[in-house]
């Protein structure tokens, strides 16, 4: 039993759960800003978080190939301890769930844009994190602008 739990820990670390408050908070802030009290704002916040999980997994898995190859950081070390195929499957399932939930609240295209920018941040051939300005803009768009702007629009 203990070994099974230990085997899950690296996958949980890949999700970067302590970092997931940003887009969730931005979506909730949009609801507060507009005075919207309907549940769809909460579901939008969940959808953005699922998409963010997928983007963070992609980032951790790709960074392990170059910038974090010799990292001592436990987050990056966890990426070396997982079955990469399973990790990509978790990312795909998370992205799909986020897109479906966003479609349910009629914000599919916003979610799709968030996913594309979030993945382009880490994945070739774009890998915008290599360029300072695009790195900062990508993070800003994915974790603040889209989650906040979509409910307002």
mmCIF file of C-alpha atoms in Angstrom:
data_model
loop_
_atom_site.group_PDB
_atom_site.id
_atom_site.type_symbol
_atom_site.label_atom_id
_atom_site.label_comp_id
_atom_site.label_asym_id
_atom_site.label_seq_id
_atom_site.Cartn_x
_atom_site.Cartn_y
_atom_site.Cartn_z
ATOM 1 C CA UNK A 1 0.000 0.000 0.000
ATOM 2 C CA UNK A 2 2.731 2.474 0.962
ATOM 3 C CA UNK A 3 4.669 1.755 -2.233
ATOM 4 C CA UNK A 4 1.532 2.461 -4.268
ATOM 5 C CA UNK A 5 1.123 5.831 -2.589
ATOM 6 C CA UNK A 6 4.800 6.652 -3.095
ATOM 7 C CA UNK A 7 4.394 5.800 -6.769
ATOM 8 C CA UNK A 8 1.650 8.405 -7.123
ATOM 9 C CA UNK A 9 3.576 11.257 -5.482
ATOM 10 C CA UNK A 10 5.703 12.158 -8.548
ATOM 11 C CA UNK A 11 2.537 12.400 -10.671
ATOM 12 C CA UNK A 12 0.921 14.664 -8.089
ATOM 13 C CA UNK A 13 4.046 16.862 -8.083
ATOM 14 C CA UNK A 14 3.808 17.157 -11.875
ATOM 15 C CA UNK A 15 0.434 18.875 -11.438
ATOM 16 C CA UNK A 16 2.090 21.741 -9.551
ATOM 17 C CA UNK A 17 -1.006 22.113 -7.371
ATOM 18 C CA UNK A 18 0.406 25.009 -5.277
ATOM 19 C CA UNK A 19 0.636 27.049 -8.509
ATOM 20 C CA UNK A 20 -2.947 26.472 -9.630
ATOM 21 C CA UNK A 21 -4.526 29.338 -7.708
ATOM 22 C CA UNK A 22 -3.580 31.955 -10.325
ATOM 23 C CA UNK A 23 -5.949 31.133 -13.186
ATOM 24 C CA UNK A 24 -8.607 29.884 -10.757
ATOM 25 C CA UNK A 25 -8.467 33.191 -8.912
ATOM 26 C CA UNK A 26 -8.524 35.196 -12.148
ATOM 27 C CA UNK A 27 -11.698 33.403 -13.266
ATOM 28 C CA UNK A 28 -13.368 33.942 -9.891
ATOM 29 C CA UNK A 29 -12.230 37.586 -9.931
ATOM 30 C CA UNK A 30 -14.010 38.031 -13.267
ATOM 31 C CA UNK A 31 -17.201 36.773 -11.648
ATOM 32 C CA UNK A 32 -16.764 39.220 -8.788
ATOM 33 C CA UNK A 33 -15.996 42.053 -11.202
ATOM 34 C CA UNK A 34 -19.128 41.411 -13.251
ATOM 35 C CA UNK A 35 -21.294 40.626 -10.234
ATOM 36 C CA UNK A 36 -22.044 37.219 -11.765
ATOM 37 C CA UNK A 37 -23.197 34.784 -9.102
ATOM 38 C CA UNK A 38 -24.013 31.814 -11.321
ATOM 39 C CA UNK A 39 -22.253 28.457 -11.044
ATOM 40 C CA UNK A 40 -20.817 28.695 -14.538
ATOM 41 C CA UNK A 41 -18.078 31.023 -13.218
ATOM 42 C CA UNK A 42 -16.961 28.292 -10.820
ATOM 43 C CA UNK A 43 -17.043 25.701 -13.634
ATOM 44 C CA UNK A 44 -14.987 28.058 -15.808
ATOM 45 C CA UNK A 45 -12.428 28.342 -12.998
ATOM 46 C CA UNK A 46 -12.260 24.532 -12.825
ATOM 47 C CA UNK A 47 -11.910 24.305 -16.630
ATOM 48 C CA UNK A 48 -9.007 26.775 -16.638
ATOM 49 C CA UNK A 49 -7.345 24.803 -13.869
ATOM 50 C CA UNK A 50 -7.639 21.527 -15.791
ATOM 51 C CA UNK A 51 -6.079 23.188 -18.831
ATOM 52 C CA UNK A 52 -3.363 24.676 -16.644
ATOM 53 C CA UNK A 53 -2.592 21.222 -15.246
ATOM 54 C CA UNK A 54 -2.016 19.959 -18.781
ATOM 55 C CA UNK A 55 0.268 22.899 -19.576
ATOM 56 C CA UNK A 56 2.292 22.422 -16.378
ATOM 57 C CA UNK A 57 2.730 18.701 -17.067
ATOM 58 C CA UNK A 58 3.939 19.494 -20.588
ATOM 59 C CA UNK A 59 6.336 22.071 -19.163
ATOM 60 C CA UNK A 60 7.783 19.704 -16.574
ATOM 61 C CA UNK A 61 8.216 16.875 -19.071
ATOM 62 C CA UNK A 62 9.893 19.016 -21.709
ATOM 63 C CA UNK A 63 12.073 20.972 -19.286
ATOM 64 C CA UNK A 64 13.513 17.667 -18.106
ATOM 65 C CA UNK A 65 15.036 17.282 -21.570
ATOM 66 C CA UNK A 66 17.045 20.482 -21.431
ATOM 67 C CA UNK A 67 16.834 23.297 -18.870
ATOM 68 C CA UNK A 68 16.046 21.095 -15.876
ATOM 69 C CA UNK A 69 18.107 18.059 -16.852
ATOM 70 C CA UNK A 70 20.443 18.430 -13.870
ATOM 71 C CA UNK A 71 17.973 20.108 -11.527
ATOM 72 C CA UNK A 72 17.966 19.512 -7.794
ATOM 73 C CA UNK A 73 14.445 20.957 -7.511
ATOM 74 C CA UNK A 74 12.043 18.201 -6.322
ATOM 75 C CA UNK A 75 9.422 19.333 -8.828
ATOM 76 C CA UNK A 76 11.760 18.713 -11.730
ATOM 77 C CA UNK A 77 13.205 15.556 -10.236
ATOM 78 C CA UNK A 78 9.642 14.186 -10.054
ATOM 79 C CA UNK A 79 9.376 14.507 -13.842
ATOM 80 C CA UNK A 80 12.261 12.042 -14.131
ATOM 81 C CA UNK A 81 10.487 9.508 -11.895
ATOM 82 C CA UNK A 82 7.281 9.126 -13.917
ATOM 83 C CA UNK A 83 6.236 6.996 -16.816
ATOM 84 C CA UNK A 84 6.298 9.637 -19.550
ATOM 85 C CA UNK A 85 3.547 8.001 -21.583
ATOM 86 C CA UNK A 86 1.237 7.916 -18.569
ATOM 87 C CA UNK A 87 2.128 11.519 -17.718
ATOM 88 C CA UNK A 88 1.241 12.643 -21.264
ATOM 89 C CA UNK A 89 -2.013 10.673 -21.007
ATOM 90 C CA UNK A 90 -2.839 12.490 -17.757
ATOM 91 C CA UNK A 91 -2.084 15.809 -19.467
ATOM 92 C CA UNK A 92 -4.297 14.887 -22.416
ATOM 93 C CA UNK A 93 -7.163 13.778 -20.181
ATOM 94 C CA UNK A 94 -6.875 16.964 -18.153
ATOM 95 C CA UNK A 95 -6.878 19.127 -21.286
ATOM 96 C CA UNK A 96 -9.853 17.267 -22.748
ATOM 97 C CA UNK A 97 -11.813 17.553 -19.498
ATOM 98 C CA UNK A 98 -11.029 21.281 -19.352
ATOM 99 C CA UNK A 99 -12.155 21.817 -22.937
ATOM 100 C CA UNK A 100 -15.376 19.855 -22.389
ATOM 101 C CA UNK A 101 -16.176 21.769 -19.228
ATOM 102 C CA UNK A 102 -15.439 25.051 -20.992
ATOM 103 C CA UNK A 103 -17.739 24.005 -23.846
ATOM 104 C CA UNK A 104 -20.434 23.282 -21.251
ATOM 105 C CA UNK A 105 -20.248 26.900 -20.076
ATOM 106 C CA UNK A 106 -19.966 28.211 -23.677
ATOM 107 C CA UNK A 107 -16.333 29.257 -23.395
ATOM 108 C CA UNK A 108 -14.760 26.550 -25.557
ATOM 109 C CA UNK A 109 -12.785 28.848 -27.878
ATOM 110 C CA UNK A 110 -11.319 30.761 -24.958
ATOM 111 C CA UNK A 111 -10.260 27.465 -23.405
ATOM 112 C CA UNK A 112 -8.821 26.235 -26.696
ATOM 113 C CA UNK A 113 -6.779 29.444 -27.001
ATOM 114 C CA UNK A 114 -5.577 29.009 -23.428
ATOM 115 C CA UNK A 115 -4.514 25.437 -24.157
ATOM 116 C CA UNK A 116 -2.691 26.363 -27.376
ATOM 117 C CA UNK A 117 -0.779 29.223 -25.746
ATOM 118 C CA UNK A 118 -0.082 27.119 -22.652
ATOM 119 C CA UNK A 119 1.339 24.251 -24.686
ATOM 120 C CA UNK A 120 3.218 26.552 -27.084
ATOM 121 C CA UNK A 121 5.011 27.885 -24.017
ATOM 122 C CA UNK A 122 6.804 24.551 -23.588
ATOM 123 C CA UNK A 123 6.535 22.511 -26.762
ATOM 124 C CA UNK A 124 8.521 22.608 -29.981
ATOM 125 C CA UNK A 125 8.600 24.147 -32.480
ATOM 126 C CA UNK A 126 7.458 27.321 -30.719
ATOM 127 C CA UNK A 127 8.666 26.846 -27.107
ATOM 128 C CA UNK A 128 8.069 30.507 -26.284
ATOM 129 C CA UNK A 129 9.695 30.148 -22.862
ATOM 130 C CA UNK A 130 13.052 30.465 -24.658
ATOM 131 C CA UNK A 131 12.390 34.111 -25.431
ATOM 132 C CA UNK A 132 12.046 36.491 -22.493
ATOM 133 C CA UNK A 133 9.240 38.670 -23.839
ATOM 134 C CA UNK A 134 7.224 35.740 -25.196
ATOM 135 C CA UNK A 135 7.865 33.835 -21.977
ATOM 136 C CA UNK A 136 6.370 36.599 -19.841
ATOM 137 C CA UNK A 137 3.515 37.332 -22.251
ATOM 138 C CA UNK A 138 2.592 33.654 -22.545
ATOM 139 C CA UNK A 139 2.328 33.271 -18.803
ATOM 140 C CA UNK A 140 0.342 36.482 -18.465
ATOM 141 C CA UNK A 141 -2.119 35.522 -21.209
ATOM 142 C CA UNK A 142 -2.674 31.963 -20.005
ATOM 143 C CA UNK A 143 -2.895 32.495 -16.272
ATOM 144 C CA UNK A 144 -4.445 35.963 -16.045
ATOM 145 C CA UNK A 145 -5.813 37.461 -19.250
ATOM 146 C CA UNK A 146 -7.851 34.572 -20.694
ATOM 147 C CA UNK A 147 -9.335 33.333 -17.401
ATOM 148 C CA UNK A 148 -10.368 36.860 -16.446
ATOM 149 C CA UNK A 149 -11.433 38.172 -19.861
ATOM 150 C CA UNK A 150 -13.517 35.210 -21.074
ATOM 151 C CA UNK A 151 -16.377 35.623 -18.548
ATOM 152 C CA UNK A 152 -16.420 39.374 -19.139
ATOM 153 C CA UNK A 153 -16.584 38.996 -22.914
#
